[in-house]
CSV table of C-alpha atoms and ligand atoms in Angstrom, one decimal:
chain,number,residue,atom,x,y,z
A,23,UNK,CA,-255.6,-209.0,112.9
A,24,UNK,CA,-255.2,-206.0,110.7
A,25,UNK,CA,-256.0,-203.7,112.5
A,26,UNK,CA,-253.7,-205.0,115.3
A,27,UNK,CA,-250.9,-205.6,112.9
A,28,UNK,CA,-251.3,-201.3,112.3
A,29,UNK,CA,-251.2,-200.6,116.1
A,30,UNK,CA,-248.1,-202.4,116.1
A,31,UNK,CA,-246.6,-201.0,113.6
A,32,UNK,CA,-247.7,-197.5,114.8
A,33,UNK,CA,-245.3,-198.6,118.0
A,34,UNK,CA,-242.8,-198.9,115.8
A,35,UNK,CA,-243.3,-195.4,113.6
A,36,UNK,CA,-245.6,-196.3,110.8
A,37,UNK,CA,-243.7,-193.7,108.5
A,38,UNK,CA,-240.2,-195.4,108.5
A,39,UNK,CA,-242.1,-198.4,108.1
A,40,UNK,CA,-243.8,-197.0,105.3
A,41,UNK,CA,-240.9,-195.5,104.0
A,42,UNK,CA,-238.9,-199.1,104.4
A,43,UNK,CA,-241.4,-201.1,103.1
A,44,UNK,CA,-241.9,-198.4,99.8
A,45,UNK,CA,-237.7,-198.5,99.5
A,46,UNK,CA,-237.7,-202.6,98.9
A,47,UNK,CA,-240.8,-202.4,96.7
A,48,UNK,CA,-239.1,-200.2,94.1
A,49,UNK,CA,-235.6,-202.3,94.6
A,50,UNK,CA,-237.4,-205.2,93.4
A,51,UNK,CA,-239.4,-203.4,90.8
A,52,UNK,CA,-235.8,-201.8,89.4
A,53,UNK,CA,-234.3,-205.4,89.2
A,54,UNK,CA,-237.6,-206.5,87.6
A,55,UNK,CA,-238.0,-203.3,85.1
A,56,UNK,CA,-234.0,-204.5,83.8
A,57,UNK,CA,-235.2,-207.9,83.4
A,58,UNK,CA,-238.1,-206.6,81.4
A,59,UNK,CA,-236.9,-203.8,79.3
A,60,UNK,CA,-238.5,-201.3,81.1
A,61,UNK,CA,-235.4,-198.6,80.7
A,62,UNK,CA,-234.7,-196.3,78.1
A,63,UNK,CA,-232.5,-194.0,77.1
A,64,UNK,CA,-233.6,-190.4,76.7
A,65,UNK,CA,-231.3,-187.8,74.6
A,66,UNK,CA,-230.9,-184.1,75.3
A,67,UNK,CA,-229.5,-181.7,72.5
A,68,UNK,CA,-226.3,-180.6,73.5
A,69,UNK,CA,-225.8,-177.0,71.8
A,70,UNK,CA,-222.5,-175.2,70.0
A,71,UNK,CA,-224.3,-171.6,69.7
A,72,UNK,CA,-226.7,-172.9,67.6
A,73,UNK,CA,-225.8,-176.5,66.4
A,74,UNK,CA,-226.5,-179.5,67.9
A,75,UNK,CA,-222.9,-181.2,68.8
A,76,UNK,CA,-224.2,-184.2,71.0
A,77,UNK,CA,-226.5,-184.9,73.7
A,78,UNK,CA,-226.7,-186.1,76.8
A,79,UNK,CA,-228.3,-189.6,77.8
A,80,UNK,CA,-231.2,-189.7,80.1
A,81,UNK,CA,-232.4,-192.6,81.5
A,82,UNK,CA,-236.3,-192.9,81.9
A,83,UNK,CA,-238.1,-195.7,83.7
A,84,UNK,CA,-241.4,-196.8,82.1
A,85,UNK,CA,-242.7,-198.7,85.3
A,86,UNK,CA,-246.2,-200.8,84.4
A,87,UNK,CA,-247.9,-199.5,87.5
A,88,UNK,CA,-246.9,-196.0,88.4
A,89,UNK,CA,-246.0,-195.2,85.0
A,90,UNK,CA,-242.6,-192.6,84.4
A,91,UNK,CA,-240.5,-192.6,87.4
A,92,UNK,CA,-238.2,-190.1,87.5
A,93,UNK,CA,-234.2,-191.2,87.8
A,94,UNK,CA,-234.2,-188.5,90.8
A,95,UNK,CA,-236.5,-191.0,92.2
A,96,UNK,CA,-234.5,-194.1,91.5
A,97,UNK,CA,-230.9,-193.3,91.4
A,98,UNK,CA,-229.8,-192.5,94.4
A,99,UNK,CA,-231.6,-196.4,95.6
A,100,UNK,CA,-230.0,-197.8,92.9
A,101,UNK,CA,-226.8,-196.2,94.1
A,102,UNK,CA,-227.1,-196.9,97.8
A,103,UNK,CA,-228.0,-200.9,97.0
A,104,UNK,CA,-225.6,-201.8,94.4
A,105,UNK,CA,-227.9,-201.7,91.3
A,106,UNK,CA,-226.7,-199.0,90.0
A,107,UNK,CA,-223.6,-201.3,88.7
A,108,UNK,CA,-226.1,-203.4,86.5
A,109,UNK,CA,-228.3,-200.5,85.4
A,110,UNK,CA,-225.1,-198.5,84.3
A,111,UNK,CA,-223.3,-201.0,82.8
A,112,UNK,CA,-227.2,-201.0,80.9
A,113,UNK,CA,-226.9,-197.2,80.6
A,114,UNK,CA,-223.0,-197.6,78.7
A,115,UNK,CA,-224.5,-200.7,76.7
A,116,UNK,CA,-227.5,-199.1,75.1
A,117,UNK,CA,-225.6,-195.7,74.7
A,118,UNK,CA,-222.5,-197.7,72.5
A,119,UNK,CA,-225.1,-198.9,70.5
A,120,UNK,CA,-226.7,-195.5,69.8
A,121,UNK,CA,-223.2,-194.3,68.8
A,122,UNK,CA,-222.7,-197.1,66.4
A,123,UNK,CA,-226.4,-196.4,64.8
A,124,UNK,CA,-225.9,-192.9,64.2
A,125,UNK,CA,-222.1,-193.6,62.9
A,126,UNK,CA,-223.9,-195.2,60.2
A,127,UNK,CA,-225.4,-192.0,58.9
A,128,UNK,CA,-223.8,-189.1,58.3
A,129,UNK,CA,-226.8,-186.8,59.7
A,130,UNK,CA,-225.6,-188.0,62.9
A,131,UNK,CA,-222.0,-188.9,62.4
A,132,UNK,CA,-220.5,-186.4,64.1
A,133,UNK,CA,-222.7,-186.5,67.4
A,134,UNK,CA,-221.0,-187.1,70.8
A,135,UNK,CA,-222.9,-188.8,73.5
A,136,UNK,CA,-222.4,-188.2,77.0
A,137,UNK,CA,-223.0,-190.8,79.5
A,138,UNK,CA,-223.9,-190.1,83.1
A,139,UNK,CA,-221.8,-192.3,85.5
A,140,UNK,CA,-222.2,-192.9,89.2
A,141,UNK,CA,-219.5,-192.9,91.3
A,142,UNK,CA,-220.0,-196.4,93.2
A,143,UNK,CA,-220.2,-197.2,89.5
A,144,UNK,CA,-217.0,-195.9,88.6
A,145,UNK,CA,-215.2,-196.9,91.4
A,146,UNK,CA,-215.9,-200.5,90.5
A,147,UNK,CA,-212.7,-202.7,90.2
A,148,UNK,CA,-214.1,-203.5,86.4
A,149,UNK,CA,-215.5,-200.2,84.9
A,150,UNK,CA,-212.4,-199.4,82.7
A,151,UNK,CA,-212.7,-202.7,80.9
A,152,UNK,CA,-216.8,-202.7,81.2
A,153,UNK,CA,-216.6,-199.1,79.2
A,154,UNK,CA,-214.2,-200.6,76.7
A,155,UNK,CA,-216.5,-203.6,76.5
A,156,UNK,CA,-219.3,-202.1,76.0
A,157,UNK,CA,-217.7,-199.9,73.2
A,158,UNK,CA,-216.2,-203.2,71.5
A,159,UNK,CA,-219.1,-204.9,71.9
A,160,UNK,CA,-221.3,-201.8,70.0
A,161,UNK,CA,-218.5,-201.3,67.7
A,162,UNK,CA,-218.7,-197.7,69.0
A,163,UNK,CA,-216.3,-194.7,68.2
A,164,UNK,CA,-214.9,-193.9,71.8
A,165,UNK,CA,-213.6,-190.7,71.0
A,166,UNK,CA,-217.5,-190.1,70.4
A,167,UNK,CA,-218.3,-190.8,73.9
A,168,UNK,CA,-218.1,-188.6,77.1
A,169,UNK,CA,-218.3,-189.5,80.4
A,170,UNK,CA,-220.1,-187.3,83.1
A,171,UNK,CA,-218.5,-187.6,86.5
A,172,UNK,CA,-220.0,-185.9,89.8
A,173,UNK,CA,-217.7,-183.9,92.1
A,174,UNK,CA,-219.2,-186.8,94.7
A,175,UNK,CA,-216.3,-189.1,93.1
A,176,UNK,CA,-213.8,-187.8,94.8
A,177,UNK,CA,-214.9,-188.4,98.5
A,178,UNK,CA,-212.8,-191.9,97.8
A,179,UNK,CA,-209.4,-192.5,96.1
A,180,UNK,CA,-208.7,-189.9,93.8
A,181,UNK,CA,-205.5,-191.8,92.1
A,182,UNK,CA,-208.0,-194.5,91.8
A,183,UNK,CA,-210.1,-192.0,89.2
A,184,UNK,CA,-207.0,-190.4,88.1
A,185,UNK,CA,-205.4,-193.9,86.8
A,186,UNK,CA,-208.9,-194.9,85.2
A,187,UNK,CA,-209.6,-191.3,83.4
A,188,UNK,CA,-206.2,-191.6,82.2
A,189,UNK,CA,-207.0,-195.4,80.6
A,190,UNK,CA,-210.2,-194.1,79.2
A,191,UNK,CA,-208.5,-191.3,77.9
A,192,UNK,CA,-206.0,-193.2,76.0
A,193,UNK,CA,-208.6,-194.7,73.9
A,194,UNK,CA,-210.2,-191.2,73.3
A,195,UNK,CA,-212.6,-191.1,75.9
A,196,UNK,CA,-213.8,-187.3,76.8
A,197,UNK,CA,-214.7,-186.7,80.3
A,198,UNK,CA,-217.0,-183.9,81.9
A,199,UNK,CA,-217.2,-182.9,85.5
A,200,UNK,CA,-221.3,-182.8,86.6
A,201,UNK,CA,-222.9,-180.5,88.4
A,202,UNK,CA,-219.5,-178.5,89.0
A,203,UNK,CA,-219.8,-176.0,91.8
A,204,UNK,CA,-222.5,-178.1,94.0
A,205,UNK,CA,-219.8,-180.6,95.4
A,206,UNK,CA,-216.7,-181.3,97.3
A,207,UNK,CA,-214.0,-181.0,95.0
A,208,UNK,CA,-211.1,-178.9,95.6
A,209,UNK,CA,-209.5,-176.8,93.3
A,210,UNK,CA,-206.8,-178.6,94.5
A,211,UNK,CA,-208.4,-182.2,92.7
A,212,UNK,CA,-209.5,-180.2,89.9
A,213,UNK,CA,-206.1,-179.6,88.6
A,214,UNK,CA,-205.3,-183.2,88.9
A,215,UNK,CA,-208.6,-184.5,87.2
A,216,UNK,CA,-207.8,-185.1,83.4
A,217,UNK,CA,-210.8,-183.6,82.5
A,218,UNK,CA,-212.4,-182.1,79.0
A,219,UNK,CA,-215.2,-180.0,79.9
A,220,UNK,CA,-216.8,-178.7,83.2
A,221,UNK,CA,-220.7,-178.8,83.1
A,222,UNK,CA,-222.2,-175.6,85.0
A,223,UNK,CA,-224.9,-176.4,87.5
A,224,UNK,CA,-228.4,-175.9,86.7
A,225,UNK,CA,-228.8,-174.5,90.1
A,226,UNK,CA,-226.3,-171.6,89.1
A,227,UNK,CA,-228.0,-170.8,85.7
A,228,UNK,CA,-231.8,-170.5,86.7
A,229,UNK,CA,-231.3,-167.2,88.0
A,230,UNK,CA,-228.2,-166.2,86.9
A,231,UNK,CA,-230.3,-162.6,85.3
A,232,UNK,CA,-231.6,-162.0,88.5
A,233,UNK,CA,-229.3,-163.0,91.4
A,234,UNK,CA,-226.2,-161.4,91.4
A,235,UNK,CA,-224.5,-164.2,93.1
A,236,UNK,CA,-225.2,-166.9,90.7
A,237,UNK,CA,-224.2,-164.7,88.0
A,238,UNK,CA,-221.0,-164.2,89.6
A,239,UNK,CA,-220.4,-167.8,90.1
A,240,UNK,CA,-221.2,-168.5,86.8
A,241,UNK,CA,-218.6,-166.5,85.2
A,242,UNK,CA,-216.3,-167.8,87.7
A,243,UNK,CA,-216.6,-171.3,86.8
A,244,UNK,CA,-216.2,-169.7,83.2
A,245,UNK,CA,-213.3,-168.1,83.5
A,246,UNK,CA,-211.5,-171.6,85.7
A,247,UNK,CA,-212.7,-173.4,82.8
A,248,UNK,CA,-211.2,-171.6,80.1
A,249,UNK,CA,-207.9,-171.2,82.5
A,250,UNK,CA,-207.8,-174.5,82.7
A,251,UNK,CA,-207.6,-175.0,79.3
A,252,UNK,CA,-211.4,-176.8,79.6
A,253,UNK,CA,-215.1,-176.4,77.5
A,254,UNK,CA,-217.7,-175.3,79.3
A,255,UNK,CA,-221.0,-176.3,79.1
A,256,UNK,CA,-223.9,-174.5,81.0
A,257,UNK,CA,-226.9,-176.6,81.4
A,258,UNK,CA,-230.6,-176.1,82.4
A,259,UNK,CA,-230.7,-173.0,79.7
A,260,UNK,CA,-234.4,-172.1,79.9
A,261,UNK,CA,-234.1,-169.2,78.3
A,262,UNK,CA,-232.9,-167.1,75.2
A,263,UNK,CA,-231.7,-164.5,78.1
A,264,UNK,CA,-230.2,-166.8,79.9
A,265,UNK,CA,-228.3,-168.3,76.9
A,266,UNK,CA,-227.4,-164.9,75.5
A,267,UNK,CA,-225.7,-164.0,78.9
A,268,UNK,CA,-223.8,-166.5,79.2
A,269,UNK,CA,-222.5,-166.5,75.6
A,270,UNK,CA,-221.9,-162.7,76.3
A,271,UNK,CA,-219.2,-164.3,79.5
A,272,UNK,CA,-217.6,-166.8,76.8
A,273,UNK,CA,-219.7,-169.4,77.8
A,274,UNK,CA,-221.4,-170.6,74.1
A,275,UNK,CA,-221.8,-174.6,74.9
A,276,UNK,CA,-225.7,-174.9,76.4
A,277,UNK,CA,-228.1,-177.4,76.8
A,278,UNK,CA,-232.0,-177.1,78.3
A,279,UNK,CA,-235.1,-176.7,77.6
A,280,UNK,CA,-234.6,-173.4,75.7
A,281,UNK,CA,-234.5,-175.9,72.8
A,282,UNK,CA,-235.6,-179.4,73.7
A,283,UNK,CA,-236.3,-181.7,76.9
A,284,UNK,CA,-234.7,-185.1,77.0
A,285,UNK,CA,-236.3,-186.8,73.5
A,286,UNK,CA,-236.6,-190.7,72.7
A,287,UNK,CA,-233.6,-191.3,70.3
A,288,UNK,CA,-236.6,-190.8,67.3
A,289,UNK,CA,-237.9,-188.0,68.2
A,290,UNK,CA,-234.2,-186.7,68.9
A,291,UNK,CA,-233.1,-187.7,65.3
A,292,UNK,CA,-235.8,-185.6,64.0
A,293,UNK,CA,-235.2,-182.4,65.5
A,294,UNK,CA,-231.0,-182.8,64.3
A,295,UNK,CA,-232.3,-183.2,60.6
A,296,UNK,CA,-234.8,-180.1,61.0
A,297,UNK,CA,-232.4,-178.4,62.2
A,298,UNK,CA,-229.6,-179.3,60.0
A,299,UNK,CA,-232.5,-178.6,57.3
A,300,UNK,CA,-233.1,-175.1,58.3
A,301,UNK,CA,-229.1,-174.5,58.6
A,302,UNK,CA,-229.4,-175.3,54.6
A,303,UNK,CA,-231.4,-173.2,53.8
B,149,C2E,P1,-228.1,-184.4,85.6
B,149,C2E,O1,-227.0,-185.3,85.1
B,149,C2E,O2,-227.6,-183.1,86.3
B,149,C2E,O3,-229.1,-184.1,84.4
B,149,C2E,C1,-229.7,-182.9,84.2
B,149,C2E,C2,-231.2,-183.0,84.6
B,149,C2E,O4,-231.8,-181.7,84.3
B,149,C2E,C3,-232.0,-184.0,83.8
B,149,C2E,O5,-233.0,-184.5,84.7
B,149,C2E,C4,-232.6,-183.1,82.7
B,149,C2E,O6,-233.8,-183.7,82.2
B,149,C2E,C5,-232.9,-181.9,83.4
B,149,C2E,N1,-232.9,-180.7,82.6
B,149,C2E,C6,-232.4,-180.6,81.3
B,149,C2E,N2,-232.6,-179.3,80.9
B,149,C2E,C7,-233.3,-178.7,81.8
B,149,C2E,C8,-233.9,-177.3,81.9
B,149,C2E,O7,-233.7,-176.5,81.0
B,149,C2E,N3,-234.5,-177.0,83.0
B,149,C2E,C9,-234.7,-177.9,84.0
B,149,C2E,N4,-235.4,-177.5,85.1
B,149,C2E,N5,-234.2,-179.2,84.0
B,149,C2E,C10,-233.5,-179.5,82.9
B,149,C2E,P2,-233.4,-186.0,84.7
B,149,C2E,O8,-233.4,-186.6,83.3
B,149,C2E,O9,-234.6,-186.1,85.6
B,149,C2E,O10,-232.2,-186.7,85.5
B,149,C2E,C11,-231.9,-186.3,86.9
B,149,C2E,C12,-230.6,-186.9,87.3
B,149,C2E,O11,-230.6,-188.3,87.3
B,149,C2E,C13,-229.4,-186.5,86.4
B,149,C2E,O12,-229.0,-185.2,86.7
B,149,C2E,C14,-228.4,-187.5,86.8
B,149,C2E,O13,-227.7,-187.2,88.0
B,149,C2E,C15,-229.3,-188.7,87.1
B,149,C2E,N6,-229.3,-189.6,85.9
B,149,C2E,C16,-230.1,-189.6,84.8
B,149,C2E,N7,-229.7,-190.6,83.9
B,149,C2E,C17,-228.7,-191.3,84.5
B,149,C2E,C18,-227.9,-192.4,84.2
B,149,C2E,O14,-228.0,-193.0,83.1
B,149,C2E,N8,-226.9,-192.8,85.1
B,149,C2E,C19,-226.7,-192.2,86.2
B,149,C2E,N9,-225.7,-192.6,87.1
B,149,C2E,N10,-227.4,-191.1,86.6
B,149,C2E,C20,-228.4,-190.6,85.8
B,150,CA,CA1,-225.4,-185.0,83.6
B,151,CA,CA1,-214.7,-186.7,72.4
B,152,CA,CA1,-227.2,-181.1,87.2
C-alpha cells in the first residue's frame, strides 16, 4: 500500500506534496512550541559609538525535535497563516516585561528595546491597544520601547499606519523603519511616516568597503536620514572597517556581530556590565 500510496503521490509532484505536507507540520508545531514555552527572546547590542543604548529583540525557537529553528524559517508561515498575531502579541508581552526588569536596575535603566513587528500584525484592528496592553500589563516605560516596521507595511493603507504610529507616538513610542532601502516605500510615504530612526539594510553594509554601489547607497540613506531630521542605525556591522566607515559618513549608531550576536537576556546583561565596567575604568 505504501509503495502505491508514493506512486500516487509522485502523479501528483511528490515535492509540493512534500513541501505541503512539511508547511502544516511546522504550523502545528508553532502553535504547539507557544503553548509550551518553546520561544524566547534573544537581545542584540544596539551601539552609540561605543556604548550600548539598547538592543534589539530576536525571537529564537527551541523546537524539541529539530532543535533552533531560525525565525527566517518560521516567520514568513507564521505571517502567511495568521500566527504571527499570537506569536507577536508573545513577542510585545515578553519584551514589556524585559523593560520593566531592567527599569529596576539602574545598570540597565536607560536601555531601549526594539521590537520587530510584522505588518499583518500591525495592520490588525487591535494592535494600538495590544501594545499599550502589553506595556500596562508589564508596567513598562513606553518611551523605552521602539518599534521596527518593514517598508512591506505600506503595500496596504498607509493612513491606517499613519493614524496608529501617531497613537503610539503619543504615549512615547519610538518607531524604526527595517531593512530601509530593500522595499517598496516611496520617498513620497517616507515623508509621511512619523518615524524616529531608519535602520540600514544589512544587505547594503556587508560590502559597503568593497562595492562601490553599496557604499554609495549607504551614505545616501545617511544623508535622507539626517535630512529628515531621523537616527540612523546601520546594522549587520561585522567589522571594525566597516563600522569606522560608516561613522566616517555620520553614520555612528551600529549593531552586528562586530560586538555581539543576538544573546539570551543573561548573557546580554553581562556583556552591558563589562562593558559599563571597562568604561570605569
Ligand atoms: P531583521 O529584523 O533584519 O534582524 C536582523 C537579522 O540579522 C537577525 O537575524 C540578526 O541575528 C542578524 N544579524 C545581526 N547582526 C548581524 C551581523 O553582523 N551579520 C549577519 N550576517 N547577521 C546579523 P535573525 O535573528 O535570524 O532574524 C531574522 C529575521 O526574522 C529578522 O530580520 C526579522 O525580520 C525576523 N524576526 C526576528 N524576530 C522577530 C519577531 O519577534 N517578530 C517578527 N515579526 N519578526 C522577527
Ligand atoms: Ca529588525
Ligand atoms: Ca524612545
Ligand atoms: Ca535586515
Amino acid at each position: 500500500a505504501k509503495a502505491a500510496g508514493r506512486n500516487t503521490l509522485r502523479f501528483y509532484d511528490p515535492l509540493m506534496q512534500a513541501a505541503v505536507h512539511r508547511r502544516a507540520t511546522l504550523e502545528l508545531d508553532m502553535r504547539i512550541g507557544l503553548e509550551r514555552g518553546q520561544f524566547e527572546l534573544f537581545y542584540q547590542p544596539q551601539m552609540d559609538r561605543d556604548r550600548v543604548i539598547g538592543c534589539e529583540a530576536l525571537l529564537r525557537w527551541h523546537h524539541p525535535r529539530d532543535g533552533f529553528v531560525s525565525p527566517a524559517a518560521f516567520i514568513p508561515l507564521a505571517e502567511e497563516t495568521g500566527l504571527i498575531l499570537p506569536l507577536g502579541e508573545w513577542v510585545l508581552r515578553a519584551a514589556c516585561e524585559q523593560l520593566a526588569r531592567w527599569a529596576q536596575d539602574p545598570a540597565f535603566a536607560h536601555l531601549s528595546l526594539a521590537v520587530n513587528v510584522s505588518p499583518r500584525q500591525f495592520h490588525q484592528s487591535g494592535f494600538v491597544d495590544q501594545a499599550l496592553a502589553a506595556l500596562a500589563g508589564a508596567g513598562a516605560d513606553a518611551s523605552r520601547l521602539e518599534l521596527e516596521l518593514t517598508e512591506g507595511l505600506l503595500l496596504q493603507d498607509v493612513e491606517d499606519t499613519i493614524r496608529k504610529m501617531v497613537r503610539l507616538k503619543g504615549y512615547g513610542v519610538g518607531f524604526s523603519l527595517d531593512d530601509f532601502g530593500t522595499g517598496y516605500s516611496s520617498l513620497a510615504y517616507l515623508k509621511r511616516l512619523p518615524l524616529d530612526q531608519l535602520k540600514i539594510d544589512q544587505s547594503f553594509v556587508r560590502d559597503v568597503l568593497t562595492d562601490p554601489n553599496d557604499a554609495a547607497i549607504a551614505r545616501t540613506i545617511v544623508a535622507l536620514g539626517i535630512s529628515l531630521g531621523l537616527r540612523v542605525i546601520a546594522e549587520g556591522v561585522e567589522t571594525e572597517a566597516q563600522r569606522v566607515f560608516l561613522e566616517r559618513h555620520h553614520c555612528h549608531a551600529w549593531q552586528g556581530y562586530l560586538l555581539s550576536r543576538p544573546l539570551p537576556a543573561a548573557e546580554f546583561e553581562a556583556l552591558v556590565r563589562e562593558r559599563a565596567a571597562q568604561a570605569g575604568g
